[in-house]
Coordinates of C-alpha atoms and ligand atoms in Angstrom, one line a residue:
X652 CA 102.7 181.9 27.4
X653 CA 102.6 178.8 29.6
X654 CA 102.8 175.4 28.2
X655 CA 100.7 173.1 30.3
X656 CA 100.2 170.2 28.0
X657 CA 101.2 166.8 29.2
X658 CA 103.2 165.2 26.4
X659 CA 102.2 161.7 27.5
X660 CA 98.5 162.6 27.5
X661 CA 98.9 164.2 24.1
X662 CA 100.4 161.1 22.5
X663 CA 97.4 159.0 23.2
X664 CA 95.0 161.8 22.2
X665 CA 96.7 162.2 18.9
X666 CA 95.9 158.8 17.5
X667 CA 92.3 159.1 18.3
X668 CA 90.0 158.6 15.4
X669 CA 88.8 162.0 14.8
X670 CA 92.0 163.9 14.4
X671 CA 90.2 167.2 14.0
X672 CA 89.1 166.7 17.6
X673 CA 92.6 165.8 18.7
X674 CA 94.3 168.7 17.0
X675 CA 91.5 170.8 18.5
X676 CA 92.4 169.2 21.9
X677 CA 96.0 170.0 21.6
X678 CA 95.3 173.6 20.7
X679 CA 92.9 173.9 23.6
X680 CA 95.4 172.6 26.1
X681 CA 97.7 175.4 25.0
X682 CA 95.2 178.2 24.6
X683 CA 93.0 177.8 27.7
X684 CA 95.9 178.8 30.0
X685 CA 97.4 181.4 27.7
X686 CA 97.2 185.1 28.4
X687 CA 96.7 185.7 24.6
X688 CA 93.7 183.3 24.2
X689 CA 91.9 182.0 27.2
X690 CA 88.9 179.7 27.7
X691 CA 86.7 181.3 25.0
X692 CA 89.0 180.7 22.1
X693 CA 87.5 178.3 19.5
X694 CA 90.2 176.5 17.4
X695 CA 87.7 175.7 14.6
X696 CA 89.6 172.8 13.1
X697 CA 88.5 171.7 9.6
X698 CA 89.8 169.6 6.8
X699 CA 92.4 171.6 4.8
X700 CA 93.1 172.1 1.2
X701 CA 95.3 169.0 0.6
X702 CA 98.0 171.1 -1.1
X703 CA 98.7 172.8 2.2
X704 CA 97.9 170.4 4.9
X705 CA 95.4 167.9 6.2
X706 CA 93.7 170.0 8.8
X707 CA 93.4 173.7 9.3
X708 CA 92.7 175.7 12.4
X709 CA 90.6 178.7 11.5
X710 CA 89.9 180.2 14.9
X711 CA 92.7 182.7 15.1
X712 CA 91.4 185.1 12.5
X713 CA 88.0 185.9 14.0
X714 CA 89.4 186.0 17.5
X715 CA 92.2 188.4 16.5
X716 CA 89.9 190.6 14.6
X717 CA 87.6 191.0 17.6
X718 CA 90.5 191.6 20.0
X719 CA 92.1 194.1 17.5
X720 CA 95.3 192.1 17.3
X721 CA 97.3 191.3 14.1
X722 CA 96.1 187.8 13.3
X723 CA 99.3 186.6 11.7
X724 CA 101.3 187.5 14.8
X725 CA 98.8 185.8 17.0
X726 CA 98.9 182.7 14.8
X727 CA 102.6 182.7 15.1
X728 CA 102.3 182.9 18.9
X729 CA 100.0 179.9 18.9
X730 CA 102.2 177.9 16.6
X731 CA 105.3 178.6 18.8
X732 CA 103.4 177.4 21.9
X733 CA 102.3 174.1 20.3
X734 CA 104.2 171.1 21.7
X735 CA 107.0 169.7 19.5
X736 CA 105.9 166.5 17.9
X737 CA 106.9 164.3 15.0
X738 CA 103.2 163.6 14.3
X739 CA 102.7 166.7 12.2
X740 CA 104.2 169.9 10.8
X741 CA 102.5 173.3 11.1
X742 CA 102.6 176.3 8.9
X743 CA 100.8 179.7 8.7
X744 CA 98.7 180.4 5.7
X745 CA 96.8 183.5 4.4
X746 CA 95.9 186.1 7.0
X747 CA 96.3 183.7 10.0
X748 CA 95.2 180.1 9.4
X749 CA 97.3 177.3 10.8
X750 CA 97.8 174.3 8.6
X751 CA 98.6 170.9 10.1
X752 CA 100.3 168.4 7.8
X753 CA 100.1 165.0 9.4
X754 CA 103.3 162.9 9.2
X755 CA 103.5 159.4 7.8
X756 CA 104.0 157.9 11.2
X757 CA 100.7 159.5 12.3
X758 CA 98.9 157.7 9.6
X759 CA 100.5 154.4 10.3
X760 CA 99.6 154.6 14.0
X761 CA 96.1 155.5 13.1
X762 CA 95.8 152.6 10.7
X763 CA 97.0 150.2 13.3
X764 CA 94.7 151.5 16.0
X765 CA 91.5 151.4 13.9
X766 CA 91.8 147.9 12.4
X767 CA 88.2 146.6 12.6
X768 CA 84.6 147.6 12.6
X769 CA 84.3 147.6 16.4
X770 CA 87.1 150.0 17.0
X771 CA 85.8 152.4 14.4
X772 CA 82.3 152.1 15.8
X773 CA 83.5 152.8 19.3
X774 CA 85.3 155.9 18.2
X775 CA 82.1 157.5 16.7
X776 CA 79.6 156.3 19.3
X777 CA 77.6 158.8 21.4
X778 CA 78.5 159.6 25.0
X779 CA 74.9 160.4 25.5
X780 CA 72.6 157.6 24.4
X781 CA 69.0 158.6 23.8
X782 CA 65.8 156.7 23.3
X783 CA 64.7 157.7 19.9
X784 CA 61.5 156.8 18.1
X785 CA 61.8 156.8 14.3
X786 CA 58.3 157.2 12.8
X787 CA 58.6 156.2 9.2
X788 CA 56.9 154.6 6.2
X789 CA 53.3 155.0 7.5
X790 CA 51.3 153.8 4.5
X791 CA 47.6 154.0 4.5
X792 CA 45.6 150.8 4.7
X793 CA 43.3 149.6 1.9
X794 CA 45.7 151.1 -0.6
X795 CA 48.8 149.6 -2.2
X796 CA 52.1 151.3 -1.4
X797 CA 52.9 153.7 -4.1
X798 CA 56.2 155.2 -5.1
X799 CA 55.3 158.1 -2.8
X800 CA 56.0 155.9 0.2
X801 CA 59.4 154.8 -0.8
X802 CA 61.3 157.9 0.4
X803 CA 59.9 157.7 3.9
X804 CA 60.7 154.0 4.1
X805 CA 64.2 154.3 2.7
X806 CA 65.3 157.5 4.6
X807 CA 63.6 156.3 7.8
X808 CA 65.3 152.9 7.7
X809 CA 68.7 154.6 7.1
X810 CA 68.3 157.0 10.0
X811 CA 67.2 154.2 12.3
X812 CA 70.4 152.3 11.3
X813 CA 72.6 155.3 11.8
X814 CA 71.3 156.1 15.3
X815 CA 71.5 152.5 16.3
X816 CA 75.1 152.4 15.1
X817 CA 75.9 155.4 17.2
X818 CA 74.6 153.7 20.3
X819 CA 71.1 155.2 20.7
X820 CA 68.2 153.0 21.6
X821 CA 66.0 153.1 18.5
X822 CA 62.3 152.3 18.4
X823 CA 61.0 151.9 14.9
X824 CA 57.3 152.7 14.7
X825 CA 55.1 152.4 11.6
X826 CA 52.3 154.9 12.0
X827 CA 49.8 153.4 9.6
X828 CA 46.9 155.4 8.3
X829 CA 44.3 152.8 9.3
X830 CA 41.4 154.9 10.6
X831 CA 39.5 157.5 8.7
X832 CA 36.9 158.5 6.2
X833 CA 38.2 156.2 3.6
X834 CA 36.7 153.3 5.5
X835 CA 33.2 154.6 5.2
X836 CA 33.5 154.6 1.4
X837 CA 35.2 151.2 1.3
X838 CA 32.7 149.5 3.6
X839 CA 29.9 151.0 1.6
X840 CA 31.4 149.6 -1.7
X841 CA 32.1 146.2 -0.2
X842 CA 28.5 145.8 1.0
X843 CA 27.0 147.1 -2.2
X844 CA 29.0 144.7 -4.3
X845 CA 28.3 141.9 -1.8
X846 CA 32.0 141.0 -1.8
X847 CA 33.4 138.4 0.7
X848 CA 36.8 139.6 1.8
X849 CA 38.3 136.1 1.9
X850 CA 37.5 135.7 -1.8
X851 CA 39.3 138.7 -3.3
X852 CA 41.5 136.6 -5.5
X853 CA 45.2 136.5 -6.0
X854 CA 45.8 140.2 -5.5
X855 CA 43.4 141.2 -2.7
X856 CA 45.0 144.6 -2.1
X857 CA 44.5 145.6 -5.7
X858 CA 40.9 144.5 -5.5
X859 CA 40.4 146.6 -2.4
X860 CA 41.9 149.6 -4.1
X861 CA 39.5 149.2 -7.0
X862 CA 36.5 148.8 -4.7
X863 CA 37.5 152.0 -3.0
X864 CA 37.7 153.8 -6.4
X865 CA 34.3 152.4 -7.3
X866 CA 32.9 153.6 -4.0
X867 CA 34.3 157.0 -4.6
X868 CA 32.6 157.2 -7.9
X869 CA 29.3 156.1 -6.4
X870 CA 29.3 158.7 -3.6
X871 CA 30.0 161.4 -6.1
X872 CA 27.1 160.3 -8.3
X873 CA 24.4 160.5 -5.7
X874 CA 23.8 162.3 -2.4
X875 CA 22.2 159.2 -0.8
X876 CA 25.2 157.1 -1.6
X877 CA 27.4 159.6 0.3
X878 CA 25.0 159.4 3.2
X879 CA 25.2 155.7 3.3
X880 CA 29.0 155.7 3.2
X881 CA 28.9 158.2 6.1
X882 CA 26.5 155.9 8.0
X883 CA 29.0 153.0 7.6
X884 CA 31.8 155.1 9.0
X885 CA 29.7 156.2 12.0
X886 CA 28.8 152.5 12.6
X887 CA 32.5 151.6 12.5
X888 CA 33.5 154.3 14.9
X889 CA 30.7 153.3 17.3
X890 CA 32.0 149.8 17.4
X891 CA 29.5 148.0 15.1
X892 CA 30.8 144.4 15.2
X893 CA 30.2 143.6 11.5
X894 CA 32.1 146.7 10.3
X895 CA 34.8 146.3 12.9
X896 CA 35.4 142.7 11.6
X897 CA 35.5 144.0 8.0
X898 CA 37.9 146.7 9.0
X899 CA 40.1 144.2 10.8
X900 CA 40.2 142.0 7.7
X901 CA 41.1 145.0 5.5
X902 CA 43.9 145.9 7.8
X903 CA 45.3 142.3 7.6
X904 CA 45.2 142.3 3.9
X905 CA 46.9 145.6 3.7
X906 CA 49.6 144.6 6.2
X907 CA 50.3 141.5 4.3
X908 CA 51.0 143.5 1.2
X909 CA 53.2 146.0 3.1
X910 CA 55.1 143.2 4.7
X911 CA 56.0 141.7 1.4
X912 CA 57.6 145.0 0.4
X913 CA 59.4 145.5 3.7
X914 CA 60.8 142.0 3.3
X915 CA 62.2 142.8 -0.1
X916 CA 63.7 146.0 1.2
X917 CA 65.0 144.4 4.4
X918 CA 63.1 146.9 6.6
X919 CA 61.6 146.0 9.9
X920 CA 59.5 147.7 12.6
X921 CA 59.3 147.2 16.3
X922 CA 55.7 148.5 16.3
X923 CA 53.0 149.2 13.8
X924 CA 50.7 151.3 16.0
X925 CA 48.5 153.0 13.4
X926 CA 46.1 155.8 13.9
X927 CA 43.4 153.3 15.1
X928 CA 45.5 152.4 18.1
X929 CA 44.9 155.8 19.5
X930 CA 41.2 156.0 18.9
X931 CA 40.4 155.4 22.6
X932 CA 43.2 157.6 23.9
X933 CA 42.0 161.0 22.6
X934 CA 39.5 162.2 25.1
X935 CA 42.1 163.1 27.7
X936 CA 43.9 165.1 25.0
X937 CA 40.8 167.3 24.5
X938 CA 40.4 167.7 28.3
X939 CA 44.0 168.6 28.9
X940 CA 44.3 171.1 26.1
X941 CA 41.0 172.7 27.1
X942 CA 41.9 172.9 30.8
X943 CA 45.2 174.7 29.9
X944 CA 43.3 176.9 27.4
X945 CA 45.6 175.8 24.6
X946 CA 42.6 175.0 22.4
X947 CA 39.2 176.5 22.0
X948 CA 36.0 176.0 20.2
X949 CA 35.7 177.7 16.8
X950 CA 32.6 177.2 14.6
X951 CA 31.9 173.9 16.3
X952 CA 35.5 172.6 15.9
X953 CA 38.2 172.4 18.5
X954 CA 41.2 174.3 17.3
X955 CA 44.6 175.6 18.5
X956 CA 45.7 179.0 17.3
X957 CA 49.4 180.1 17.5
X958 CA 49.0 183.8 17.6
X959 CA 52.8 184.4 17.8
X960 CA 53.2 182.6 14.4
X961 CA 52.6 184.5 11.2
X962 CA 50.6 181.9 9.4
X963 CA 49.1 179.8 12.2
X964 CA 47.6 182.8 13.9
X965 CA 44.9 182.7 11.2
X966 CA 45.2 179.1 10.1
X967 CA 44.5 177.0 13.3
X968 CA 45.5 173.5 14.0
X969 CA 42.1 171.6 14.0
X970 CA 42.2 168.9 16.6
X971 CA 38.5 168.0 16.5
X972 CA 36.3 168.4 13.5
X973 CA 33.0 170.2 13.7
X974 CA 31.1 166.9 13.4
X975 CA 32.9 165.8 16.6
X976 CA 35.2 163.4 14.9
X977 CA 38.9 163.2 15.7
X978 CA 41.5 163.6 12.9
X979 CA 45.2 163.2 12.0
X980 CA 46.1 165.9 14.4
X981 CA 44.3 164.4 17.4
X982 CA 45.9 161.0 16.9
X983 CA 49.3 162.6 16.5
X984 CA 48.9 164.4 19.8
X985 CA 47.9 161.1 21.5
X986 CA 50.9 159.4 19.8
X987 CA 53.4 161.9 21.3
X988 CA 51.8 161.3 24.7
X989 CA 52.0 157.5 24.3
X990 CA 55.5 157.5 23.2
X991 CA 56.5 159.7 26.1
X992 CA 54.6 158.0 28.8
X993 CA 54.9 154.4 27.7
X994 CA 58.3 154.3 26.1
X995 CA 59.9 157.3 27.9
X996 CA 61.3 158.5 24.6
X997 CA 63.8 161.4 24.5
X998 CA 63.3 162.1 20.8
X999 CA 60.8 161.5 18.0
X1000 CA 61.8 161.7 14.4
X1001 CA 59.0 161.9 11.8
X1002 CA 59.9 161.0 8.3
X1003 CA 57.3 162.3 5.8
X1004 CA 56.7 164.3 2.6
X1005 CA 57.4 168.0 2.8
X1006 CA 53.8 168.7 2.2
X1007 CA 53.2 167.8 5.8
X1008 CA 55.5 170.6 7.1
X1009 CA 52.6 172.8 8.4
X1010 CA 51.0 169.9 10.2
X1011 CA 54.2 169.0 12.1
X1012 CA 55.1 172.6 12.8
X1013 CA 51.6 173.1 14.3
X1014 CA 51.8 169.8 16.2
X1015 CA 55.2 170.6 17.6
X1016 CA 54.1 174.1 18.7
X1017 CA 51.0 172.6 20.4
X1018 CA 53.0 169.9 22.2
X1019 CA 55.5 172.6 23.4
X1020 CA 52.7 174.7 24.9
X1021 CA 51.0 171.7 26.4
X1022 CA 54.1 170.1 28.1
X1023 CA 55.3 173.4 29.3
X1024 CA 51.9 174.2 30.8
X1025 CA 52.2 170.9 32.7
X1026 CA 55.9 171.5 33.5
X1027 CA 56.9 168.3 31.9
X1028 CA 59.8 167.7 29.6
X1029 CA 58.6 167.1 26.1
X1030 CA 60.5 164.7 23.9
X1031 CA 62.5 166.6 21.3
X1032 CA 60.5 166.5 18.0
X1033 CA 62.1 166.5 14.6
X1034 CA 60.4 166.6 11.2
X1035 CA 62.6 165.0 8.6
X1036 CA 60.8 165.9 5.4
X1037 CA 61.6 165.2 1.8
X1038 CA 60.8 166.3 -1.7
X1039 CA 59.0 164.5 -4.5
X1040 CA 60.3 161.9 -7.0
X1041 CA 59.8 163.3 -10.5
X1042 CA 59.4 161.6 -13.8
X1043 CA 61.1 162.6 -17.1
X1044 CA 58.5 165.4 -17.5
X1045 CA 59.6 167.0 -14.2
X1046 CA 56.2 166.2 -12.6
X1047 CA 55.5 163.7 -9.8
X1048 CA 56.3 160.3 -11.3
X1049 CA 53.4 158.4 -12.7
X1050 CA 52.8 155.4 -15.0
X1051 CA 52.1 155.9 -18.7
X1052 CA 48.3 156.0 -18.1
X1053 CA 48.7 158.6 -15.3
X1054 CA 48.3 156.2 -12.4
X1055 CA 50.7 156.3 -9.4
X1056 CA 53.4 153.7 -9.8
X1057 CA 53.1 150.7 -7.5
X1058 CA 56.1 150.3 -5.3
X1059 CA 56.2 146.5 -5.8
X1060 CA 56.3 147.0 -9.6
X1061 CA 59.1 149.5 -9.2
X1062 CA 61.2 147.2 -7.0
X1063 CA 60.6 144.3 -9.3
X1064 CA 61.7 146.3 -12.3
X1065 CA 64.9 147.4 -10.5
X1066 CA 65.8 143.8 -9.8
X1067 CA 65.0 142.7 -13.4
X1068 CA 67.1 145.5 -14.9
X1069 CA 70.0 144.6 -12.6
X1070 CA 69.6 140.9 -13.5
X1071 CA 70.2 141.8 -17.1
X1072 CA 73.4 143.6 -16.2
X1073 CA 74.6 140.7 -14.2
X1074 CA 73.9 138.1 -16.9
X1075 CA 75.5 140.3 -19.6
X1076 CA 78.7 140.4 -17.6
X1077 CA 78.8 136.8 -16.5
X1078 CA 76.4 134.7 -18.6
X1079 CA 77.2 131.3 -16.9
X1080 CA 76.8 132.4 -13.3
X1081 CA 74.7 130.0 -11.2
X1082 CA 71.1 131.0 -10.9
X1083 CA 71.2 131.7 -7.1
X1084 CA 74.2 133.9 -7.5
X1085 CA 72.5 135.9 -10.3
X1086 CA 69.5 136.5 -8.1
X1087 CA 71.6 137.5 -5.1
X1088 CA 73.5 140.1 -7.2
X1089 CA 70.5 141.3 -9.1
X1090 CA 68.7 142.0 -5.8
X1091 CA 71.7 143.7 -4.2
X1092 CA 72.4 145.9 -7.3
X1093 CA 68.8 146.7 -8.2
X1094 CA 67.5 147.6 -4.8
X1095 CA 70.8 149.3 -3.9
X1096 CA 70.4 151.5 -6.9
X1097 CA 66.9 152.5 -6.0
X1098 CA 67.9 153.3 -2.4
X1099 CA 71.0 155.1 -3.2
X1100 CA 69.3 157.3 -5.9
X1101 CA 67.2 158.6 -3.0
X1102 CA 69.9 158.7 -0.3
X1103 CA 72.6 160.4 -2.4
X1104 CA 70.5 163.6 -2.8
X1105 CA 69.7 166.2 -0.2
X1106 CA 66.3 164.8 1.0
X1107 CA 64.7 168.2 0.8
X1108 CA 65.1 168.4 -3.0
X1109 CA 62.9 166.8 -5.6
X1110 CA 64.7 164.4 -7.9
X1111 CA 64.2 162.9 -11.3
X1112 CA 63.9 159.2 -11.3
X1113 CA 66.1 157.7 -14.0
X1114 CA 67.0 154.0 -14.3
X1115 CA 70.0 154.7 -16.6
X1116 CA 71.5 157.1 -14.1
X1117 CA 70.9 155.0 -10.9
X1118 CA 72.2 151.8 -12.5
X1119 CA 75.3 153.3 -14.1
X1120 CA 78.6 151.7 -13.1
X1121 CA 80.3 155.2 -13.2
X1122 CA 79.3 158.2 -11.2
X1123 CA 77.7 158.7 -7.8
X1124 CA 75.7 155.4 -7.8
X1125 CA 75.2 152.3 -5.7
X1126 CA 76.7 150.0 -8.4
X1127 CA 79.9 152.2 -8.4
X1128 CA 80.2 151.8 -4.6
X1129 CA 79.4 148.1 -4.8
X1130 CA 82.0 147.7 -7.5
X1131 CA 84.7 149.3 -5.3
X1132 CA 83.9 146.9 -2.5
X1133 CA 84.0 143.9 -4.9
X1134 CA 87.3 145.1 -6.3
X1135 CA 88.8 145.2 -2.8
X1136 CA 87.6 141.7 -2.1
X1137 CA 89.3 140.5 -5.3
X1138 CA 92.6 142.1 -4.3
X1139 CA 92.5 140.1 -1.1
X1140 CA 91.6 136.9 -3.0
X1141 CA 94.6 137.4 -5.2
X1142 CA 96.8 138.1 -2.2
X1143 CA 95.4 135.0 -0.5
X1144 CA 94.8 137.0 2.7
X1145 CA 91.4 137.6 4.4
X1146 CA 90.4 141.3 4.5
X1147 CA 89.7 140.9 8.2
X1148 CA 93.2 139.6 9.0
X1149 CA 95.2 142.0 11.2
X1150 CA 98.4 142.9 9.3
X1151 CA 101.3 145.0 10.5
X1152 CA 104.1 146.9 8.7
X1153 CA 106.9 149.4 9.4
X1154 CA 106.4 151.1 6.0
X1155 CA 104.5 154.4 6.5
X1156 CA 102.2 156.0 4.0
X1157 CA 104.6 158.1 1.9
X1158 CA 103.4 158.4 -1.7
X1159 CA 100.7 160.9 -2.6
X1160 CA 98.1 158.3 -3.4
X1161 CA 98.8 156.4 -0.1
X1162 CA 98.6 159.6 1.9
X1163 CA 95.5 160.9 0.2
X1164 CA 93.6 157.7 0.8
X1165 CA 94.6 157.4 4.4
X1166 CA 93.7 161.0 4.9
X1167 CA 90.2 160.4 3.6
X1168 CA 89.6 157.9 6.4
X1169 CA 90.1 160.6 9.0
X1170 CA 87.1 162.5 7.8
X1171 CA 84.6 159.7 8.4
X1172 CA 83.6 160.7 12.0
X1173 CA 83.1 164.3 11.0
X1174 CA 80.8 163.1 8.2
X1175 CA 78.9 160.8 10.6
X1176 CA 78.5 163.8 12.9
X1177 CA 77.1 166.0 10.2
X1178 CA 74.8 163.3 8.9
X1179 CA 73.4 162.8 12.4
X1180 CA 73.1 166.5 13.2
X1181 CA 71.1 167.3 10.0
X1182 CA 69.5 163.9 9.7
X1183 CA 70.5 163.9 6.0
X1184 CA 72.0 160.6 4.7
X1185 CA 73.4 162.2 1.6
X1186 CA 76.3 163.6 3.5
X1187 CA 77.4 160.0 4.2
X1188 CA 76.5 159.0 0.6
X1189 CA 78.7 161.7 -0.9
X1190 CA 81.5 160.8 1.4
X1191 CA 81.4 157.2 0.4
X1192 CA 81.4 158.1 -3.2
X1193 CA 84.5 160.3 -2.6
X1194 CA 86.2 157.5 -0.7
X1195 CA 85.4 155.0 -3.5
X1196 CA 86.9 157.5 -6.0
X1197 CA 89.9 158.0 -3.8
X1198 CA 90.4 154.3 -3.5
X1199 CA 90.1 153.8 -7.2
X1200 CA 92.8 156.4 -7.9
X1201 CA 95.0 154.9 -5.3
X1202 CA 94.6 151.5 -6.9
X1203 CA 95.4 152.8 -10.4
X1204 CA 98.5 154.5 -9.1
X1205 CA 99.9 152.1 -6.6
X1206 CA 100.4 148.4 -7.4
X1207 CA 99.4 146.4 -4.3
X1208 CA 101.1 143.1 -5.1
X1209 CA 104.7 144.5 -5.1
X1210 CA 107.9 142.5 -4.2
X1211 CA 108.6 144.4 -1.0
X1212 CA 106.7 142.7 1.7
X1213 CA 106.4 145.8 3.9
X1214 CA 105.0 148.0 1.2
X1215 CA 102.6 145.4 0.0
X1216 CA 101.4 145.0 3.6
X1217 CA 100.8 148.7 4.0
X1218 CA 98.8 148.8 0.8
X1219 CA 96.7 145.8 1.8
X1220 CA 96.0 147.6 5.1
X1221 CA 94.8 150.7 3.1
X1222 CA 92.6 148.4 1.1
X1223 CA 91.2 146.8 4.2
X1224 CA 90.4 150.1 5.9
X1225 CA 88.7 151.4 2.7
X1226 CA 86.6 148.2 2.8
X1227 CA 85.6 148.5 6.4
X1228 CA 84.5 152.1 6.1
X1229 CA 82.7 151.5 2.8
X1230 CA 80.9 148.6 4.4
X1231 CA 79.9 150.4 7.5
X1232 CA 78.6 153.4 5.5
X1233 CA 76.7 151.3 2.9
X1234 CA 75.2 149.2 5.7
X1235 CA 73.9 152.4 7.3
X1236 CA 72.4 153.4 4.0
X1237 CA 70.9 149.9 3.6
X1238 CA 72.9 149.0 0.5
X1239 CA 74.1 145.4 0.3
X1240 CA 77.7 144.8 -0.6
X1241 CA 78.9 141.9 -2.7
X1242 CA 82.2 140.0 -2.7
X1243 CA 82.2 139.6 -6.5
X1244 CA 80.4 141.6 -9.1
Ligands
LIG2741 N1 50.0 158.0 7.0 C1 50.7 159.2 6.8 C2 50.8 159.5 5.3 O1 50.6 158.6 4.5 C3 52.1 159.2 7.4 C4 52.2 159.1 8.9 C5 53.4 159.9 9.5 N2 53.5 159.8 10.9 C6 52.7 160.5 11.7 N3 52.9 160.3 13.0 N4 51.9 161.4 11.3 O2 51.1 160.6 4.9

């Protein structure tokens, strides 16, 4: 077996952030030129059971099995070929896994190299930056945002932050539902009630919602009312100036109410191009799809069948209704086209409820066929869907009288519950400080309750659970951060100050905390690959727990300067990673709690 690795090259590789990659790199340098392994060999480096090591290379077993070689012997060959280093020890486990136990000096070098947010960010940033549209929130105008919209807003915001952190160019687009049949009913009700839209009182959006409800009742009562509502819609769609002005005003009122929620949540958009923006961009879509024979007329409607697909071969994608009107599918097709042509986007991520899975699957299939017929590269399309928020009764969450819960009420309740917690703990805190903490804790709790679960699952909304100081909650993470700040206050050192020591992580608790840091890039990778923030959330919870057991076992303010410094460094790195992660999830951190 030849040993072609360059020891100097290896040394720098070894301190790179993601040590799973570096161990992988070392193994590859040895195996690619080896007669026993060759280029195809996959080292498969993973975090190991901490009793045996820090990382484990699992690739020998499947490789040996396929080649009909004894895996333990092959593992021994690989181990013998690895370069001598004082950065780790290796051992063979089970039928042929190789364990790597990192040495204290490895950890110390790592801690020194990754001393601030920038160096950590640089280590995880992408080599292939993409232009990514994140399409999220997307409430419908003339209605208040209900609790149903919170998941898209929270998950979308977090994914946008994550991708931005990784170095992608992110475009945040709020695809408002601002064009559709609801306006016929609403315009009809406004006119019948003779309401002036600038005199709707203190809560105009609630008033509009009531008008819509009233209109709905009327059209169900009598045929002729329905006809009138339809007439209003046709007028609007044909550009009637009175109806257009009313529609514009409704949109403004709605937008104001959405903006107040986005402001509370700290969410922003680069664009809010709703469905109405595309209303004059749909004719070319029909023409294009017809000319490529991707769609066809069916009972007066224009539809796309996907014969190769089990369900969609019988259930077509309707892109023009039989009355000639465009729909959600049409505007979504025009939206893809716009985002590709105008923004040159590489990827589009749609964050919506799981009930829209069929819609997006059909949309994506249609786009694929359309772009490939035109030999154009389509943006890669991703539907990030989520489950329902449930009440105590395991049904979609509602108010006591069966109405959907208004998002604004929910956020206000979160803040007011957190305010009580803050005051209980520190009754004489200044008012501004109470408000700041209440907001951070209350909103953090609501966000994290959502982001700490696999998004595809439904979850039960529980104030007690999400606001608990113990367990996988935002207050628990925020408390860990505040505790680290208080350690630095006591030490009279700033957490950002660069410290240096000769004392290497030796004790179990020092080692196991330092080890946890090394898994951060892998977690970021997985979160990005699956677009599931709970991977990051769960890691942060584990890190906070690890920190807490380190702190219970290892006194920081010890006499020996070198040991104290190492422990402060461990606290500082825990803080940086917690802050980076919580910021990606949109959870504010506090210096005191
Ligand atoms: N307005 C839609 C809804 O309330 C969400 C929009 C999602 N984005 C899209 N391009 N279809 O469900």
